[in-house]
Coordinates of C-alpha atoms in Angstrom, one line a residue:
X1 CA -27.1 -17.2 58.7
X2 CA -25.3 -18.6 55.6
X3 CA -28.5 -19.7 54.0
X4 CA -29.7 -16.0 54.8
X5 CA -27.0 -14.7 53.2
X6 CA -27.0 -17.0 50.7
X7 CA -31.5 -16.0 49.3
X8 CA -30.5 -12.5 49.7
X9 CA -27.6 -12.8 47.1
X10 CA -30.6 -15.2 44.9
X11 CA -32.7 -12.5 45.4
X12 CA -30.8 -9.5 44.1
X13 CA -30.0 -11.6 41.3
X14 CA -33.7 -12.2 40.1
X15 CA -34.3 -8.7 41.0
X16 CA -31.5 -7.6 38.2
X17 CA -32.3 -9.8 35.9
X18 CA -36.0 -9.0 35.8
X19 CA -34.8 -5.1 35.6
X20 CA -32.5 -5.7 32.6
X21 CA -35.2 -8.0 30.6
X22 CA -37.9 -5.5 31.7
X23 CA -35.6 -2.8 30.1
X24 CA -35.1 -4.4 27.2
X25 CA -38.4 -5.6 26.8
X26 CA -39.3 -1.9 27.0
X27 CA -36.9 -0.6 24.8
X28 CA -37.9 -3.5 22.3
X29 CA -41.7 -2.1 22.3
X30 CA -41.1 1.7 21.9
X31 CA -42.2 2.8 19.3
X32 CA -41.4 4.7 16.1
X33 CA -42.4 8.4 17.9
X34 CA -40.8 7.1 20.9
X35 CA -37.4 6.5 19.2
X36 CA -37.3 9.4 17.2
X37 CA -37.6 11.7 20.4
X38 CA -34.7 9.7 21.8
X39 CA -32.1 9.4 18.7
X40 CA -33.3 12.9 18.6
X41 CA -32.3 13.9 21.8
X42 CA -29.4 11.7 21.5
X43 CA -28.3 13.7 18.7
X44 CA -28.3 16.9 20.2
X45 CA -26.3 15.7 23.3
X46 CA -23.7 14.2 20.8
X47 CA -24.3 10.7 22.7
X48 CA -23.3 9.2 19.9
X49 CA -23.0 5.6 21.7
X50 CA -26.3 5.8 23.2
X51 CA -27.4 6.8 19.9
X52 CA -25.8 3.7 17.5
X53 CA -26.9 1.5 20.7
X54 CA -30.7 2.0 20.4
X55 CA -30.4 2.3 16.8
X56 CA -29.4 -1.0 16.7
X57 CA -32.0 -2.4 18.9
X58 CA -34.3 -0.8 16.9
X59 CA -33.6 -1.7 13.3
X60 CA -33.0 -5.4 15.0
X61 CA -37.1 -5.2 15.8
X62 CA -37.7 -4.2 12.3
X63 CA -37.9 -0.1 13.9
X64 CA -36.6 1.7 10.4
X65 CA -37.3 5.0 9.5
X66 CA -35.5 7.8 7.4
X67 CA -34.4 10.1 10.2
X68 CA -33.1 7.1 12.2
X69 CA -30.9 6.0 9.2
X70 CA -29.6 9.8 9.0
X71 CA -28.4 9.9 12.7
X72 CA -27.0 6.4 12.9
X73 CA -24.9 7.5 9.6
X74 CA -23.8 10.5 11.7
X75 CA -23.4 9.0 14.7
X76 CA -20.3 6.9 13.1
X77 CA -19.2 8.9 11.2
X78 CA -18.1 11.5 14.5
X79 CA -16.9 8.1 15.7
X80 CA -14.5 8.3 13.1
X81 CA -15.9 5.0 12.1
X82 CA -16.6 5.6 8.1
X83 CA -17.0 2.6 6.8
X84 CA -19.7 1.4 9.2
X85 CA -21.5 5.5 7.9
X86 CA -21.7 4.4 4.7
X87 CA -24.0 2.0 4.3
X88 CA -26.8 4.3 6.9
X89 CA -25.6 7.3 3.9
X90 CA -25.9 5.5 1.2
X91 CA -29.8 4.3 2.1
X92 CA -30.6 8.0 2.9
X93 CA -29.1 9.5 -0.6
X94 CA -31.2 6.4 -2.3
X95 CA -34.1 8.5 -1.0
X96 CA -33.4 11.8 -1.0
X97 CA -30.6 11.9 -4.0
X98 CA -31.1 15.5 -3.5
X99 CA -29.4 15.9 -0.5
X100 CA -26.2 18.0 -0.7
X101 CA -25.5 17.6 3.3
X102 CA -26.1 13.5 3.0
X103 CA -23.9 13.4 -0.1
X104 CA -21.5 15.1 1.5
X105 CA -21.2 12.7 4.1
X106 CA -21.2 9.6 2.0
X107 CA -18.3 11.4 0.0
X108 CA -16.2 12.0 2.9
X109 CA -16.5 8.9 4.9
X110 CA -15.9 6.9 1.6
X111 CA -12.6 9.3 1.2
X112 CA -11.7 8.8 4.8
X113 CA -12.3 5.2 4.8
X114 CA -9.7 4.1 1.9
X115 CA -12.3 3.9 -1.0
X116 CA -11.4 6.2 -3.3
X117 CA -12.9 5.4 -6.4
X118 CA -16.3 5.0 -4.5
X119 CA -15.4 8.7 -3.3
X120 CA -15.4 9.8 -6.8
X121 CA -18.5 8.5 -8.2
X122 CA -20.5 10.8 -4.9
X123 CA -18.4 13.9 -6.4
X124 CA -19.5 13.9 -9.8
X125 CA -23.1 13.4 -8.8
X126 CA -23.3 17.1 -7.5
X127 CA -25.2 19.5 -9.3
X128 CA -22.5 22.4 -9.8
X129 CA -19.2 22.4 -10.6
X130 CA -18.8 25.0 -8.0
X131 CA -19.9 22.0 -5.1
X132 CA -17.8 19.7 -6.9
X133 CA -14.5 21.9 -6.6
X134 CA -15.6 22.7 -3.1
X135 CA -14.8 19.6 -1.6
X136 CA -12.6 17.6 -4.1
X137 CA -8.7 16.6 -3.6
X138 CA -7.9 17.0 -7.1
X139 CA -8.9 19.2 -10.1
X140 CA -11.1 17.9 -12.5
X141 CA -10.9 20.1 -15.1
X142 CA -6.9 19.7 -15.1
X143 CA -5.6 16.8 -17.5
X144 CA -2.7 15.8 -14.8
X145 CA -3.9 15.6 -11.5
X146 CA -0.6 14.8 -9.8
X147 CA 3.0 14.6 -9.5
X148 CA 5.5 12.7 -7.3
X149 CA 8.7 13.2 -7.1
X150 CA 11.5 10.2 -5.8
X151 CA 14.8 9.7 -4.9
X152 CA 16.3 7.0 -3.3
X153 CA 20.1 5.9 -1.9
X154 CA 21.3 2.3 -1.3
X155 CA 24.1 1.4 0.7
X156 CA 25.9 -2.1 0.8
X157 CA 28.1 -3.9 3.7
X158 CA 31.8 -4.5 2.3
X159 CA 31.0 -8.1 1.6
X160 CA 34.3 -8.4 -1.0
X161 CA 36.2 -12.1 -0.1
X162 CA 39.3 -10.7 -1.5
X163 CA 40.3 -6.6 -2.0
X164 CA 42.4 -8.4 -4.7
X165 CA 42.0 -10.1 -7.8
X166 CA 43.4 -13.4 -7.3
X167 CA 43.1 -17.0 -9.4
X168 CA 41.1 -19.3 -7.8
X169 CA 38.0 -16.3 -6.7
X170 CA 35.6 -15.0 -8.8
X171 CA 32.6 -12.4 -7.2
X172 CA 30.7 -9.8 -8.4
X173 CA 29.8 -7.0 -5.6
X174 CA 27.4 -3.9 -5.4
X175 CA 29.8 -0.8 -4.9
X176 CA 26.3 1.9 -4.8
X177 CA 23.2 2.4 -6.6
X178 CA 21.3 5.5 -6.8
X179 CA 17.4 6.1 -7.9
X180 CA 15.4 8.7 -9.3
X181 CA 11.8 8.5 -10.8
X182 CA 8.7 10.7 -11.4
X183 CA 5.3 9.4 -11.3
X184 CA 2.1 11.0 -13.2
X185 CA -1.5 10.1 -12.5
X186 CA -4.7 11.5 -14.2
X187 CA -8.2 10.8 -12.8
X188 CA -10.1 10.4 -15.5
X189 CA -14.1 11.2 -16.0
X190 CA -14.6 7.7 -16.8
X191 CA -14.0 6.4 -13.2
X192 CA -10.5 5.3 -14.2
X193 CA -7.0 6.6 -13.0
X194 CA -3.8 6.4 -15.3
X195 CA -0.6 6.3 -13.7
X196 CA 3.1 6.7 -15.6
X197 CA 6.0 6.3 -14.2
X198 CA 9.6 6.7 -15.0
X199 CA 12.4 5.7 -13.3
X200 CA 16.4 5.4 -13.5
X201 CA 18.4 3.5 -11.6
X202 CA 22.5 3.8 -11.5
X203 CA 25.4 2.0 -10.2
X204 CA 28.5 0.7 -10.0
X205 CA 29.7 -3.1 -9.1
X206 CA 32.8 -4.5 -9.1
X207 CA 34.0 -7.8 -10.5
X208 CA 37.1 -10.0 -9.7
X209 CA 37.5 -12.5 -12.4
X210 CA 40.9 -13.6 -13.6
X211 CA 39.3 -14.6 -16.7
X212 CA 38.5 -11.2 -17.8
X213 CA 41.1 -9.2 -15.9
X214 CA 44.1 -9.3 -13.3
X215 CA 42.8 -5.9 -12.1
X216 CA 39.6 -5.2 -10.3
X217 CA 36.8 -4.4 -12.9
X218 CA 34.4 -1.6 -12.7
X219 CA 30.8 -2.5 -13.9
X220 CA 28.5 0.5 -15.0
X221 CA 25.1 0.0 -14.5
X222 CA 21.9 1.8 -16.1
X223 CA 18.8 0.5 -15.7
X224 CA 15.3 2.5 -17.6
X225 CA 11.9 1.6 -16.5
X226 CA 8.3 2.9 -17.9
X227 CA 5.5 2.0 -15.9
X228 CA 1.5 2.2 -17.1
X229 CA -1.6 1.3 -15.8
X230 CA -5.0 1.5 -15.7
X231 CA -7.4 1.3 -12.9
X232 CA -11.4 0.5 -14.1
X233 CA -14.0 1.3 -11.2
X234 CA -17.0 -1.5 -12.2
X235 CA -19.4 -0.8 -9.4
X236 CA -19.1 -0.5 -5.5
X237 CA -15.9 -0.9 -4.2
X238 CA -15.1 -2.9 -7.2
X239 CA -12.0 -2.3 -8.9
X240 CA -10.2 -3.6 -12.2
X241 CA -6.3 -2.7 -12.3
X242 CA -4.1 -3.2 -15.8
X243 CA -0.5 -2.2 -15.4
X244 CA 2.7 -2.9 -18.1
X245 CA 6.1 -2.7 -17.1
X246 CA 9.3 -1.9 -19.7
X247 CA 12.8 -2.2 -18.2
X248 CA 16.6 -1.6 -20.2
X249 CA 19.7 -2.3 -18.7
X250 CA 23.0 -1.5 -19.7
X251 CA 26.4 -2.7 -18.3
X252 CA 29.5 -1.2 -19.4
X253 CA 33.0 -3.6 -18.1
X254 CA 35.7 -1.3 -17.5
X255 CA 39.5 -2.5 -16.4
X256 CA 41.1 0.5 -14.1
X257 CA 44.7 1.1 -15.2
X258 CA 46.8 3.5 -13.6
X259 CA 48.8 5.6 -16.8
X260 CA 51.6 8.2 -16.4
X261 CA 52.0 11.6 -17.7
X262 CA 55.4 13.5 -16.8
X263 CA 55.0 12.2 -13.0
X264 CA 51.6 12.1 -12.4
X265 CA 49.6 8.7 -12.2
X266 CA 46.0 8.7 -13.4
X267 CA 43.4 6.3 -13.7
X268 CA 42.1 5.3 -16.8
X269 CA 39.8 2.8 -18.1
X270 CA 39.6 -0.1 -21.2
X271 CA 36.2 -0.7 -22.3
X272 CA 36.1 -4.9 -22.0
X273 CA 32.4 -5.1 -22.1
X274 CA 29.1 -3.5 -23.2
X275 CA 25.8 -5.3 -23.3
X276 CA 22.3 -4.1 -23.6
X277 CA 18.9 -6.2 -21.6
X278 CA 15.3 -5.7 -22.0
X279 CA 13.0 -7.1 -18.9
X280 CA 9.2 -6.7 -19.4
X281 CA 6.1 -7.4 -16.9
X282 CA 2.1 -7.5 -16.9
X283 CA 0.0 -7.4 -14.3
X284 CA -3.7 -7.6 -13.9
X285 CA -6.1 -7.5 -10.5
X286 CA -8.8 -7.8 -9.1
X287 CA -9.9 -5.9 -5.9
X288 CA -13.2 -6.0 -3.7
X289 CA -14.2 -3.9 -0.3
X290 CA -16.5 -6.0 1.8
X291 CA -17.1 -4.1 5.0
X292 CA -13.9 -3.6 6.9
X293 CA -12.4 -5.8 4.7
X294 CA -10.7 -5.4 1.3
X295 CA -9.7 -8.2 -1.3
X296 CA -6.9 -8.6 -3.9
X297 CA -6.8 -11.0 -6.4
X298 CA -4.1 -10.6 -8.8
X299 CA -1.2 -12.1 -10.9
X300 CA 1.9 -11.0 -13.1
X301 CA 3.4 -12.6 -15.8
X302 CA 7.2 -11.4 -16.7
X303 CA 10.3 -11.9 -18.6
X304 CA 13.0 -11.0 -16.4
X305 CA 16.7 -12.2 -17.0
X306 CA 15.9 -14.5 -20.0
X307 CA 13.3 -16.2 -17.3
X308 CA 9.7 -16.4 -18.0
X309 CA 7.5 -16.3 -14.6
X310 CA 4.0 -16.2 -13.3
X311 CA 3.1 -14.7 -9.9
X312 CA -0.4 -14.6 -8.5
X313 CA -1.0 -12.9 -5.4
X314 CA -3.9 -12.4 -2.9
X315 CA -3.4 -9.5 -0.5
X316 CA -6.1 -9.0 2.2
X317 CA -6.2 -5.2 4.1
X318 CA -8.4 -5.0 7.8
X319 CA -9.6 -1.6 9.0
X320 CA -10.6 -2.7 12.7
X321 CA -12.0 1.0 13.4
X322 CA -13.6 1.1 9.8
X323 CA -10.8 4.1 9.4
X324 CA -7.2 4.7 8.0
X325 CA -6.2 5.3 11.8
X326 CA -5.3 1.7 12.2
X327 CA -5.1 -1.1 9.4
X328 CA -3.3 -3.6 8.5
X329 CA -2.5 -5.4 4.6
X330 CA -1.1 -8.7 4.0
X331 CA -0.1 -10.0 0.6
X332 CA 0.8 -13.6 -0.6
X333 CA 2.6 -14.3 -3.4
X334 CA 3.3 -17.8 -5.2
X335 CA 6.0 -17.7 -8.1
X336 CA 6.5 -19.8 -10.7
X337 CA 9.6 -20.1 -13.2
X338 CA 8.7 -21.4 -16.3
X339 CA 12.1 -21.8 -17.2
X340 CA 13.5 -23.5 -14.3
X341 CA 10.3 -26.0 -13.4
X342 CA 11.7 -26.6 -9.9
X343 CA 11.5 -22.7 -8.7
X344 CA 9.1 -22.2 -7.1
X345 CA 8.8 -19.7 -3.9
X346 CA 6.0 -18.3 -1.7
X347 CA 6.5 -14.9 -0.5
X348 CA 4.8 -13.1 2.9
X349 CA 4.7 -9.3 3.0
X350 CA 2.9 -7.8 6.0
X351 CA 2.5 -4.3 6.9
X352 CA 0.6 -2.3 9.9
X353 CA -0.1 1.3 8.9
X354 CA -1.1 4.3 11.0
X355 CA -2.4 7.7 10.7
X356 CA -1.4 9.3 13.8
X357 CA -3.3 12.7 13.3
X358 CA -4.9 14.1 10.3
X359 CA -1.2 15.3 9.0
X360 CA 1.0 12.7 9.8
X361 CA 1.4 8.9 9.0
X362 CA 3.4 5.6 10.1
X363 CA 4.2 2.3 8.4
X364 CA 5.7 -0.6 9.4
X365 CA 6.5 -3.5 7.0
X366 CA 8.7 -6.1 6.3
X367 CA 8.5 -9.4 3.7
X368 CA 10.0 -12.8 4.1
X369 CA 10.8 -15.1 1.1
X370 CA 13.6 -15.7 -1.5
X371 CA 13.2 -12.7 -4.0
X372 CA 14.7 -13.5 -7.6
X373 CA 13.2 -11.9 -10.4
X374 CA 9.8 -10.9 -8.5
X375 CA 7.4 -8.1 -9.3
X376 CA 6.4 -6.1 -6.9
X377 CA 4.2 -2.6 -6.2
X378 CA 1.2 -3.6 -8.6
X379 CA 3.8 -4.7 -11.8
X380 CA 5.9 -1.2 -11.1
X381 CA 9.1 -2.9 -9.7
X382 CA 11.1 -5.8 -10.8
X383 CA 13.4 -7.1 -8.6
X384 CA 16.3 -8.1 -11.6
X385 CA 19.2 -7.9 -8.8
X386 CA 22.2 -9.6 -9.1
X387 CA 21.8 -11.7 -5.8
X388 CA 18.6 -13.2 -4.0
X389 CA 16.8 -11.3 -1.3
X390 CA 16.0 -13.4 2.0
X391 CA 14.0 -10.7 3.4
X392 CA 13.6 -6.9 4.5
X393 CA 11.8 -4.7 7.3
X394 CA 11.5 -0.8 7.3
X395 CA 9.3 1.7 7.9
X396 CA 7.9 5.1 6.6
X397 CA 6.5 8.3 7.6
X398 CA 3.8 10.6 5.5
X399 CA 3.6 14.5 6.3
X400 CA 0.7 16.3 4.6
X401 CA 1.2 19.8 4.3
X402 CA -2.1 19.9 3.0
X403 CA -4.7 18.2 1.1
X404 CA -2.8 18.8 -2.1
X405 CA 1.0 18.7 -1.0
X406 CA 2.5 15.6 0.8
X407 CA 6.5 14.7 1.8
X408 CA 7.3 11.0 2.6
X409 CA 10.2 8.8 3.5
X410 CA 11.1 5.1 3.7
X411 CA 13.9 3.2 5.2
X412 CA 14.6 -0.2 4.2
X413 CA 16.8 -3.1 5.3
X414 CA 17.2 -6.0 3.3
X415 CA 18.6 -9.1 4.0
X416 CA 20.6 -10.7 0.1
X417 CA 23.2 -13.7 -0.4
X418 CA 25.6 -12.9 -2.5
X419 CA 27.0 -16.0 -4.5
X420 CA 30.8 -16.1 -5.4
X421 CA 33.4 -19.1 -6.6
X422 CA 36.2 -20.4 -4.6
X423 CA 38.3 -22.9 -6.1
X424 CA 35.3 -24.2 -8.9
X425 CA 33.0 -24.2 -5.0
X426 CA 29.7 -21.8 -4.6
X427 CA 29.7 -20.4 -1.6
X428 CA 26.7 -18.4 -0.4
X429 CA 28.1 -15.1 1.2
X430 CA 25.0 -13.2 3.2
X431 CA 25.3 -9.2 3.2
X432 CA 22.7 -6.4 4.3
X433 CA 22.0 -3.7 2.4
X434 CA 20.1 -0.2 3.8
X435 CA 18.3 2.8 1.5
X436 CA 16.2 5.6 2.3
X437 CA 13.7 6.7 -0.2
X438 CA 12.5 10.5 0.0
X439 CA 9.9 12.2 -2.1
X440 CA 7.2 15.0 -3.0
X441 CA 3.4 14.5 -4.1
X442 CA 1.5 17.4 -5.9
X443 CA -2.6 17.0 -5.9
X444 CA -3.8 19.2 -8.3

């Protein structure tokens, strides 16, 4: 009975196996009529699985024809799949380049799949102007093509040793900073985008040094910053990025009195201090899409608190669904002082973004590594801060109100150390720090 048992079991599984290779070896040796009828049909019935699946098999057997190209391209692209559409688009506009409907495609799946600059080199191809403004994000007749609008708020743990000034102390603390910057960008004819940026940051810090003053003294803080850069598109989903980075800080030492007049006290301050820095930073990359894959190569070079630095970088983004859905970026960064031979730091940021539904996005990110004098956001921020950053973790959120109008907000933790003296003794002194960053984007 259990050998019984046992043939039948043998016997269904050669009868299976011989289906399945007999089905494939039928599928292998349809031929091209054959398939077309069934991607056809396919088609119609939106099987859009079946579809890609005997697409496959075909163009593995060397089955290629135009209309086959045209569905598979179709088929992932209503799998929300873009960047695996492309390349089935991009063969069927090298045939028919006159193909409005297969441009479109090709336009929109490069859009939706993060490749913006390949995006734009579809839209100028059309043949009116009227096509072109149809479907674009941004208008190309207009010499700025968008506005953002940012504020920001940082907040700071009480991390003071002493409330008082007293002799053998001496610390410098963050009371509040405050941020503000607008941000233009132009999308040139010339496949390039130009971005300007200008930013304030204000604050106040307070210093206990006996040296100076008995009293507590209030540090004003300024800090300018114009951004440029330049973005080159040199071929498929090639990319050339220039950027240039000006900061000026002022600090203005200010001792609190209390003065009397009649019988009212009232603050006042003495001017002690007033001194005026200049930071600057370059950056240059390099950035290639390879599939779902894309590739950064880059480095800055900056002068940043009388220290000279070099920073390259390689940041890696994955799109597992070929989509902006789900993907994820990670960047490595290696600095270098110049000035002080032994610093040198590596620096992980890793983030997991996700677009949720067509009008709504999440981010989560966070970095790990000392931050002193670091460039950051493609050359637009420098990280000049008075004490070093150990790490951060936040998140944001994107609301598009439309194509052309978007709201976004970020909030940050950050891990710093805060160095003070204590009887001729540094001691490191670790403090958390929290902001939220809110702001507007224009397309026009």
């Amino acid at each position: 009975m259990k050998h019984l048992k046992f043939n039948i079991i043998f016997l269904l599984l050669i009868i299976t196996s011989g289906w399945n290779s007999t089905r494939l070896l039928a599928q292998e040796n349809l031929s091209i009529i054959e398939i077309d009828k069934l991607t056809y049909d396919y088609f119609n019935q939106k099987k859009w699985d079946e579809l890609i699946d005997l697409g496959k098999q075909s163009l593995k057997n060397n089955i290629d024809f135009y209309y086959l190209q045209y569905r598979m391209g179709i088929a992932y692209y209503n799998k929300r799949n873009y960047r695996k559409a492309i390349p089935y688009f991009e063969n069927v506009v090298s045939i028919t380049p006159e193909d409005a409907i297969a441009k479109e495609y090709l336009y929109y799946s490069y859009l939706f799949g993060l490749q913006v600059e390949d995006a734009r080199n579809v839209l100028v191809s059309f043949n009116t102007a009227e096509h072109r403004e149809k479907i674009s994000f941004y208008n190309q007749e207009k010499t700025i093509n968008g506005v953002s609008l940012n504020y920001k708020n940082i907040l700071f743990d009480d991390y003071a040793i002493n409330n008082t000034v007293v002799d053998n102390l001496t610390q410098r603390t963050r009371n509040s900073l405050s941020y503000y910057s607008v941000n233009l960008f132009n999308y040139a004819a010339n496949s390039s985008i130009f971005d300007f940026n200008l930013s304030l940051l204000s604050g106040k810090n307070s210093i206990y040094d006996i040296a100076y003053s008995p009293k507590i003294i209030e540090e004003k803080m300024k800090q300018y910053q114009l951004y440029f850069s330049w973005n080159k598109h040199i071929g498929k989903g090639t990319n050339l990025k220039f950027g240039l980075t000006y900061m000026n800080e002022t600090l203005d030492w200010n001792e609190l009195q209390q003065t009397t007049t009649g019988n009212v006290n009232s603050p006042n301050q003495t001017l002690i201090y007033n001194g005026s820095f200049s930071n600057f930073a370059s950056y240059f990359s390099f950035s290639k899409t390879m599939k779902n894959v894309d590739f950064t190569l880059a480095s800055s070079f900056s002068r940043i608190n009388s220290n000279s630095l070099i920073q390259p970088s390689i940041s890696i983004s994955y799109f597992p669904l070929g989509n902006a859905s789900l993907y994820t970026k990670t960047d490595v960064f290696y600095q270098h002082n110049f000035t002080y031979q032994s610093n040198k730091n590596i620096v992980l940021k890793q983030s997991i973004n996700s677009t949720i539904s067509p009008n709504f996005g999440l981010n989560i990110f966070g970095l790990y590594g000392k931050i002193f004098n670091f460039v950051d956001d493609e050359g637009m921020t420098m990280y000049n801060n008075l004490d070093a950053l150990n790490y951060w973790y936040g998140a944001s959120a994107n609301y598009y109100f439309s194509n052309k109008v978007q709201f976004y907000i970020i909030l940050k933790n950050e891990g710093l150390i805060n160095q003070y003296t204590q009887d001729e003794i540094i001691i490191d002194n670790p403090y958390n720090s929290r902001s939220i960053l809110m702001g507007m984007q224009f397309n026009f």
